[in-house]
Coordinates of C-alpha atoms in Angstrom, one line a residue:
M1 CA 77.8 73.9 111.9
L2 CA 80.9 75.6 113.3
D3 CA 81.0 78.0 110.4
L4 CA 77.3 78.9 111.1
L5 CA 78.2 79.3 114.8
G6 CA 80.9 81.8 113.8
W7 CA 78.4 83.8 111.8
L8 CA 76.0 83.8 114.8
I9 CA 78.7 84.9 117.2
F10 CA 79.6 87.8 114.9
L11 CA 76.0 88.9 114.4
V12 CA 75.3 88.8 118.1
A13 CA 78.5 90.8 118.8
L14 CA 77.5 93.3 116.2
L15 CA 74.0 93.7 117.7
V16 CA 75.5 94.1 121.2
S17 CA 77.9 96.8 119.8
V18 CA 75.0 98.7 118.3
M19 CA 73.0 98.4 121.6
L20 CA 76.0 99.8 123.5
H21 CA 76.3 102.7 121.1
E22 CA 72.7 103.7 121.5
T23 CA 72.9 103.1 125.3
G24 CA 75.7 105.7 125.4
H25 CA 73.5 108.3 123.8
F26 CA 70.5 107.2 126.0
V27 CA 72.3 107.2 129.4
T28 CA 74.0 110.5 128.9
A29 CA 70.9 112.2 127.5
K30 CA 68.9 111.0 130.6
A31 CA 71.7 112.1 132.9
F32 CA 71.4 115.7 131.5
G33 CA 67.6 115.7 131.9
M34 CA 66.8 115.4 128.2
K35 CA 63.6 113.6 127.3
C36 CA 64.1 110.2 125.6
T37 CA 60.8 108.8 124.2
R38 CA 62.1 105.6 122.5
Y39 CA 64.9 103.0 122.9
F40 CA 64.6 100.3 120.2
I41 CA 66.7 97.4 119.0
G42 CA 66.4 96.8 115.2
F43 CA 64.3 98.5 112.5
G44 CA 61.0 97.9 110.8
P45 CA 57.8 96.6 112.3
T46 CA 57.7 96.4 116.1
L47 CA 57.7 92.9 117.6
W48 CA 57.5 93.8 121.2
S49 CA 57.5 97.0 123.3
T50 CA 56.8 98.3 126.8
W51 CA 56.7 101.6 128.5
R52 CA 58.8 102.5 131.5
G53 CA 58.0 106.0 132.6
E54 CA 58.2 108.4 129.6
T55 CA 60.3 106.0 127.4
E56 CA 59.1 103.1 125.2
Y57 CA 61.5 100.2 125.0
G58 CA 61.2 97.6 122.3
I59 CA 62.4 95.2 119.7
K60 CA 61.8 95.5 115.9
A61 CA 61.8 92.8 113.2
L62 CA 65.0 93.6 111.4
P63 CA 68.0 93.3 113.8
F64 CA 70.3 95.5 111.8
G65 CA 70.9 98.3 114.3
G66 CA 68.9 100.3 116.8
F67 CA 68.0 103.8 117.7
V68 CA 67.2 106.2 120.5
K69 CA 64.7 109.0 120.1
I70 CA 65.7 112.2 121.9
V71 CA 63.2 115.0 121.7
G72 CA 64.3 118.0 119.7
M73 CA 67.5 116.7 118.1
T74 CA 67.6 119.4 115.4
S75 CA 66.1 122.9 114.8
I76 CA 63.4 121.5 112.5
D77 CA 62.1 118.8 114.8
E78 CA 58.5 119.4 116.1
V79 CA 58.4 119.5 119.9
D80 CA 55.5 120.0 122.2
P81 CA 55.8 123.3 124.1
E82 CA 55.9 121.6 127.5
D83 CA 58.8 119.3 126.3
E84 CA 60.9 122.2 124.7
P85 CA 62.9 122.9 127.9
R86 CA 64.0 119.3 128.0
S87 CA 64.8 119.0 124.3
F88 CA 68.3 118.2 123.0
R89 CA 68.6 121.5 121.2
R90 CA 68.0 123.5 124.4
A91 CA 70.8 121.8 126.4
P92 CA 74.2 123.6 126.8
A93 CA 76.6 122.9 123.9
W94 CA 79.0 120.9 126.2
Q95 CA 76.1 118.5 127.2
R96 CA 75.1 118.0 123.5
L97 CA 78.7 117.2 122.6
I98 CA 78.9 114.6 125.3
V99 CA 75.7 113.0 124.3
L100 CA 76.7 112.9 120.6
A101 CA 80.2 111.5 121.4
A102 CA 78.9 108.9 123.8
G103 CA 78.1 106.4 121.1
S104 CA 81.6 106.2 119.8
F105 CA 82.9 106.3 123.3
M106 CA 81.1 103.1 124.1
H107 CA 82.6 101.4 121.0
F108 CA 86.1 102.4 122.3
V109 CA 85.3 101.2 125.8
L110 CA 84.1 97.8 124.5
A111 CA 87.2 97.5 122.3
A112 CA 89.5 98.4 125.2
V113 CA 87.9 95.8 127.4
L114 CA 88.2 93.1 124.8
I115 CA 91.8 93.8 124.0
F116 CA 92.7 94.0 127.8
A117 CA 90.8 90.7 128.4
V118 CA 92.6 88.9 125.6
A119 CA 96.0 90.0 126.8
L120 CA 95.3 89.2 130.4
T121 CA 93.7 85.8 129.9
I122 CA 94.7 84.2 126.6
G123 CA 97.9 86.2 126.3
V124 CA 100.1 87.4 123.4
Q125 CA 101.2 85.2 120.6
E126 CA 104.8 84.1 120.4
V127 CA 105.4 82.5 117.1
Q128 CA 108.1 79.8 116.9
S129 CA 109.3 78.3 113.6
S130 CA 109.8 74.6 113.3
N131 CA 112.6 75.1 110.7
T132 CA 111.2 72.4 108.5
T133 CA 110.2 72.8 104.9
Q134 CA 106.5 72.7 105.6
I135 CA 104.7 75.7 104.2
G136 CA 102.6 77.7 106.6
T137 CA 101.6 80.6 104.4
V138 CA 101.3 81.2 100.7
T139 CA 101.4 84.9 99.8
P140 CA 98.9 85.7 97.0
C141 CA 100.7 88.8 95.6
V142 CA 104.2 90.2 95.1
P143 CA 105.1 93.0 97.5
A144 CA 105.9 96.4 95.8
N145 CA 109.2 96.7 97.7
E146 CA 111.3 95.4 100.6
Q147 CA 109.4 97.6 103.1
A148 CA 106.1 96.2 102.0
L149 CA 107.6 92.7 102.3
L150 CA 108.7 93.4 105.9
N151 CA 105.3 94.8 106.7
G152 CA 103.5 91.8 105.2
T153 CA 101.6 94.0 102.7
S154 CA 101.3 94.0 98.9
S155 CA 100.4 96.9 96.6
T156 CA 100.9 95.2 93.2
T157 CA 98.5 93.0 91.3
A158 CA 101.2 90.5 90.3
E159 CA 100.4 87.0 91.5
S160 CA 103.2 85.5 93.6
P161 CA 105.3 82.7 92.1
A162 CA 104.1 80.3 94.9
A163 CA 100.5 81.1 94.1
K164 CA 101.1 80.5 90.3
A165 CA 102.8 77.2 91.1
G166 CA 99.7 76.1 93.0
L167 CA 101.4 75.6 96.4
Q168 CA 99.1 75.0 99.3
V169 CA 99.5 75.5 103.1
G170 CA 100.7 72.2 104.5
D171 CA 102.8 71.2 101.5
Q172 CA 106.3 70.1 102.4
V173 CA 109.1 71.1 100.0
T174 CA 111.6 68.3 99.4
S175 CA 113.6 69.9 96.6
F176 CA 113.9 73.3 94.9
D177 CA 115.5 73.9 91.5
G178 CA 117.1 70.5 91.7
V179 CA 118.6 71.0 95.2
A180 CA 117.3 68.7 98.0
V181 CA 116.2 70.7 101.1
S182 CA 115.4 69.4 104.5
N183 CA 115.0 72.6 106.5
W184 CA 113.8 76.2 105.9
T185 CA 117.3 77.6 106.0
Q186 CA 118.4 75.5 103.1
L187 CA 115.2 76.3 101.2
D188 CA 115.6 80.0 101.8
K189 CA 119.2 79.9 100.5
A190 CA 118.1 77.9 97.4
I191 CA 115.4 80.5 96.6
L192 CA 117.8 83.5 97.0
K193 CA 120.3 81.9 94.6
V194 CA 117.9 81.8 91.7
K195 CA 117.7 85.1 89.7
P196 CA 114.3 86.7 89.3
G197 CA 112.4 85.6 86.2
T198 CA 114.3 82.3 86.0
P199 CA 112.0 79.2 85.6
V200 CA 112.3 76.8 88.5
S201 CA 110.8 73.5 89.4
L202 CA 110.2 72.2 92.9
T203 CA 109.0 68.9 94.5
V204 CA 106.5 68.9 97.3
L205 CA 104.8 66.2 99.4
R206 CA 101.1 66.7 99.6
D207 CA 98.9 64.2 101.4
G208 CA 101.6 61.6 101.1
N209 CA 102.0 62.1 97.3
S210 CA 105.0 63.7 95.6
L211 CA 104.2 66.5 93.2
T212 CA 106.5 68.5 90.8
L213 CA 105.4 72.1 90.3
H214 CA 106.8 74.8 88.0
T215 CA 107.0 78.6 88.3
A216 CA 109.4 81.6 87.8
L217 CA 110.6 83.8 90.6
A218 CA 109.6 87.4 90.9
E219 CA 111.7 90.3 92.1
V220 CA 111.2 92.6 95.0
K221 CA 113.1 95.9 94.9
G222 CA 115.7 96.0 97.6
H223 CA 115.3 92.4 98.4
G224 CA 116.0 90.3 95.3
S225 CA 114.3 87.0 94.4
F226 CA 110.8 86.5 95.8
F227 CA 108.8 83.3 96.0
G228 CA 105.9 83.9 98.3
I229 CA 106.0 81.4 101.1
A230 CA 106.5 81.3 104.8
P231 CA 107.3 78.4 107.1
A232 CA 104.8 76.5 109.3
T233 CA 105.0 77.8 112.8
T234 CA 103.8 76.9 116.3
T235 CA 102.2 79.5 118.5
V236 CA 102.7 79.8 122.2
Y237 CA 100.6 82.2 124.2
Q238 CA 102.1 84.2 127.0
G239 CA 99.7 85.7 129.5
Q240 CA 100.3 89.4 130.3
N241 CA 100.2 91.3 133.6
P242 CA 97.7 94.2 134.0
I243 CA 100.4 96.8 133.1
N244 CA 101.4 95.1 129.9
A245 CA 97.8 94.4 129.1
I246 CA 97.1 98.1 129.3
K247 CA 100.1 98.7 127.0
D248 CA 98.5 96.2 124.5
V249 CA 95.3 98.2 124.6
G250 CA 97.3 101.3 123.6
S251 CA 99.2 99.6 120.8
G252 CA 96.0 97.9 119.6
F253 CA 94.2 101.2 119.3
S254 CA 97.1 102.8 117.5
Q255 CA 97.3 100.0 115.0
V256 CA 93.6 99.8 114.3
F257 CA 93.2 103.6 114.2
T258 CA 96.1 103.9 111.6
G259 CA 94.6 101.0 109.6
S260 CA 91.1 102.5 109.7
V261 CA 92.4 105.9 108.4
H262 CA 94.3 104.0 105.6
A263 CA 91.3 101.9 104.7
L264 CA 89.0 104.9 104.5
G265 CA 91.5 106.7 102.4
A266 CA 92.0 103.7 100.1
L267 CA 88.2 103.1 99.7
P268 CA 87.7 105.2 96.5
A269 CA 90.6 103.5 94.8
A270 CA 89.4 100.0 96.0
V271 CA 86.0 100.3 94.4
P272 CA 87.0 99.6 90.8
S273 CA 88.8 96.3 91.8
L274 CA 86.1 94.9 94.1
F275 CA 84.9 92.5 91.5
N276 CA 88.2 91.7 89.9
Q277 CA 89.6 88.2 90.0
D278 CA 92.8 89.5 91.6
R279 CA 90.9 91.5 94.3
A280 CA 93.2 90.1 97.0
C281 CA 96.2 91.6 95.3
T282 CA 94.7 95.1 95.1
A283 CA 93.5 97.8 97.6
A284 CA 90.1 96.1 97.4
G285 CA 91.5 93.1 99.3
N286 CA 92.0 95.3 102.3
V287 CA 88.4 96.5 102.7
S288 CA 85.4 94.4 103.8
S289 CA 81.8 94.7 104.8
V290 CA 80.0 93.1 107.8
V291 CA 79.3 90.1 105.5
G292 CA 83.0 89.7 104.9
A293 CA 83.8 90.0 108.6
A294 CA 81.1 87.5 109.5
R295 CA 82.4 85.1 106.9
D296 CA 85.9 85.5 108.3
T297 CA 84.6 84.7 111.8
G298 CA 82.9 81.6 110.5
Q299 CA 86.0 80.4 108.8
E300 CA 88.1 81.0 111.9
V301 CA 85.7 79.2 114.2
A302 CA 85.5 76.2 111.7
S303 CA 89.3 76.0 111.3
N304 CA 91.5 73.4 112.8
Q305 CA 93.3 75.9 115.1
G306 CA 93.2 75.6 118.9
W307 CA 90.6 77.3 121.0
Q308 CA 93.0 80.1 122.0
A309 CA 93.6 81.2 118.4
K310 CA 89.9 81.1 117.6
V311 CA 88.8 83.1 120.7
E312 CA 91.7 85.6 120.2
F313 CA 90.8 86.1 116.5
V314 CA 87.1 86.6 117.2
L315 CA 87.5 89.0 120.1
L316 CA 90.2 91.1 118.4
L317 CA 88.1 91.2 115.2
I318 CA 85.1 92.5 117.2
A319 CA 87.4 95.0 119.0
S320 CA 88.9 96.2 115.7
L321 CA 85.4 96.6 114.2
N322 CA 84.3 98.7 117.2
I323 CA 87.3 101.0 116.9
F324 CA 86.7 101.4 113.2
V325 CA 83.0 102.1 113.7
G326 CA 83.8 104.5 116.5
V327 CA 86.3 106.4 114.3
L328 CA 84.0 106.4 111.3
N329 CA 81.1 107.7 113.3
L330 CA 83.1 110.7 114.5
L331 CA 83.9 111.9 111.0
P332 CA 82.5 115.4 110.6
L333 CA 79.9 114.3 108.0
L334 CA 76.1 114.3 108.4
P335 CA 74.1 112.2 109.3
M336 CA 76.8 110.6 111.5
D337 CA 77.4 111.8 115.0
G338 CA 80.5 113.5 114.0
G339 CA 78.5 115.7 111.6
H340 CA 76.2 116.7 114.4
I341 CA 79.2 117.4 116.6
A342 CA 80.6 119.7 113.9
V343 CA 77.2 121.5 113.7
V344 CA 77.2 122.2 117.5
I345 CA 80.8 123.4 117.3
W346 CA 80.0 125.7 114.4
E347 CA 77.0 127.1 116.3
R348 CA 79.3 128.0 119.2
I349 CA 81.9 129.5 116.9
K350 CA 79.2 131.7 115.3
Y351 CA 78.0 132.7 118.7
W352 CA 81.4 133.9 119.8
I353 CA 82.0 135.8 116.6
Y354 CA 78.6 137.5 116.9
R355 CA 79.3 138.3 120.6
L356 CA 82.6 139.9 119.7
R357 CA 80.8 142.1 117.2
G358 CA 78.2 143.0 119.7
R359 CA 75.4 141.2 117.8
P360 CA 72.8 138.8 119.3
D361 CA 73.2 135.1 119.3
P362 CA 72.3 133.8 115.8
G363 CA 70.8 130.7 117.4
L364 CA 70.6 127.1 116.0
I365 CA 71.7 126.2 112.5
D366 CA 68.8 125.7 110.1
Y367 CA 69.0 122.0 109.4
R368 CA 66.8 122.4 106.3
K369 CA 69.8 123.8 104.5
L370 CA 71.9 120.8 105.4
I371 CA 69.3 118.2 104.3
P372 CA 70.7 117.9 100.7
L373 CA 74.3 117.5 101.9
S374 CA 73.2 114.9 104.6
F375 CA 71.1 113.0 102.0
G376 CA 74.0 113.0 99.5
I377 CA 76.5 111.6 102.1
L378 CA 73.9 109.0 103.3
L379 CA 73.3 107.9 99.7
L380 CA 77.1 107.6 99.1
L381 CA 77.5 105.5 102.2
V382 CA 74.6 103.3 101.2
V383 CA 76.1 102.8 97.7
F384 CA 79.6 102.0 99.1
G385 CA 78.1 99.6 101.7
T386 CA 76.0 97.8 99.1
L387 CA 79.0 97.4 96.7
L388 CA 81.2 96.0 99.6
I389 CA 78.5 93.6 100.6
A390 CA 77.9 92.5 97.0
A391 CA 81.7 92.0 96.5
D392 CA 82.0 90.0 99.7
I393 CA 79.2 87.7 98.5
I394 CA 80.2 87.4 94.8
N395 CA 84.0 87.8 95.0
P396 CA 85.1 87.2 98.6
V397 CA 88.7 87.3 99.9
N398 CA 89.6 84.2 101.7
I399 CA 91.6 84.8 105.0
G400 CA 93.0 81.4 104.9

């Protein structure tokens, strides 16, 4: 039931994010006097609708998004002559740019509010190690180098020695390579003494039972022997003052923006590994669909962690998703908002060039020429999205 609750929380949050995106377009268009004829949540058959003034508000059967209908969005839209002065295409370029960017702006506002609220109320995590030999993390893959190890990332497909041995979170190591260990310092020293590639055995306590496991250590360039475990920790939350909370918003945006750019750049390379058994060890382990994000939310809500960790995870995941969607939507590719922004900017550049040459305004760009490009990009996005969803259903990456 908790897992299902997590799914429901994510889906509601996703729907709210979409509504805010469309509200951004709607409110700014109305503010500039543009005619908006429809504001709907969802797609497909209409379940309910009502008219308020010149706008129809409603809910459709498939809650997978939403849309706002602004009259005359492109040069090829048919518009009644009496509505032409209030059409989107007749508005000044600066107004059109604001309307187009308002959707992503709302994503960024929501993300900023969530990050600020988490920092101010729940606080920032301060992780404290218990210095026991209880395992808190089992790394699935071997880092490519020492920098990747420090960053907590992996770019190789080699399974870590700990994963090969079958170690699990919660196991308590009692001996390593014949040496008894009672704290993490002793265990760490014992691991570093063993040369890479050397077979080792270790004894662990799991659910009150003693188990002997076998593996061979790997090597990380610049670091030496690598096993692939981290100690169990306790987390203390420290509430932030408003100034520090604002700083957390800035650092959060920076991290997610950088990660989003990296994820988009790695997407083509990730596709071939989406359905591989070792997906978690490849670039495909770093990309996910809304299905994967919803599943992660469900797992977190159903986990044994405290309420602070659960709320923080869910809210920051929603914030990260909104930043990613906001950035993605601003890419200069049709049919996304960024593509329409690029068209408006190009129209103004052409106008200035023609004006310098003493020629008349060339007017709006003929969208009929852009339809093949727009359709191709849309098809590519649909294919990528379908592959990611299928991979997250058939070959998911477990966050735990």
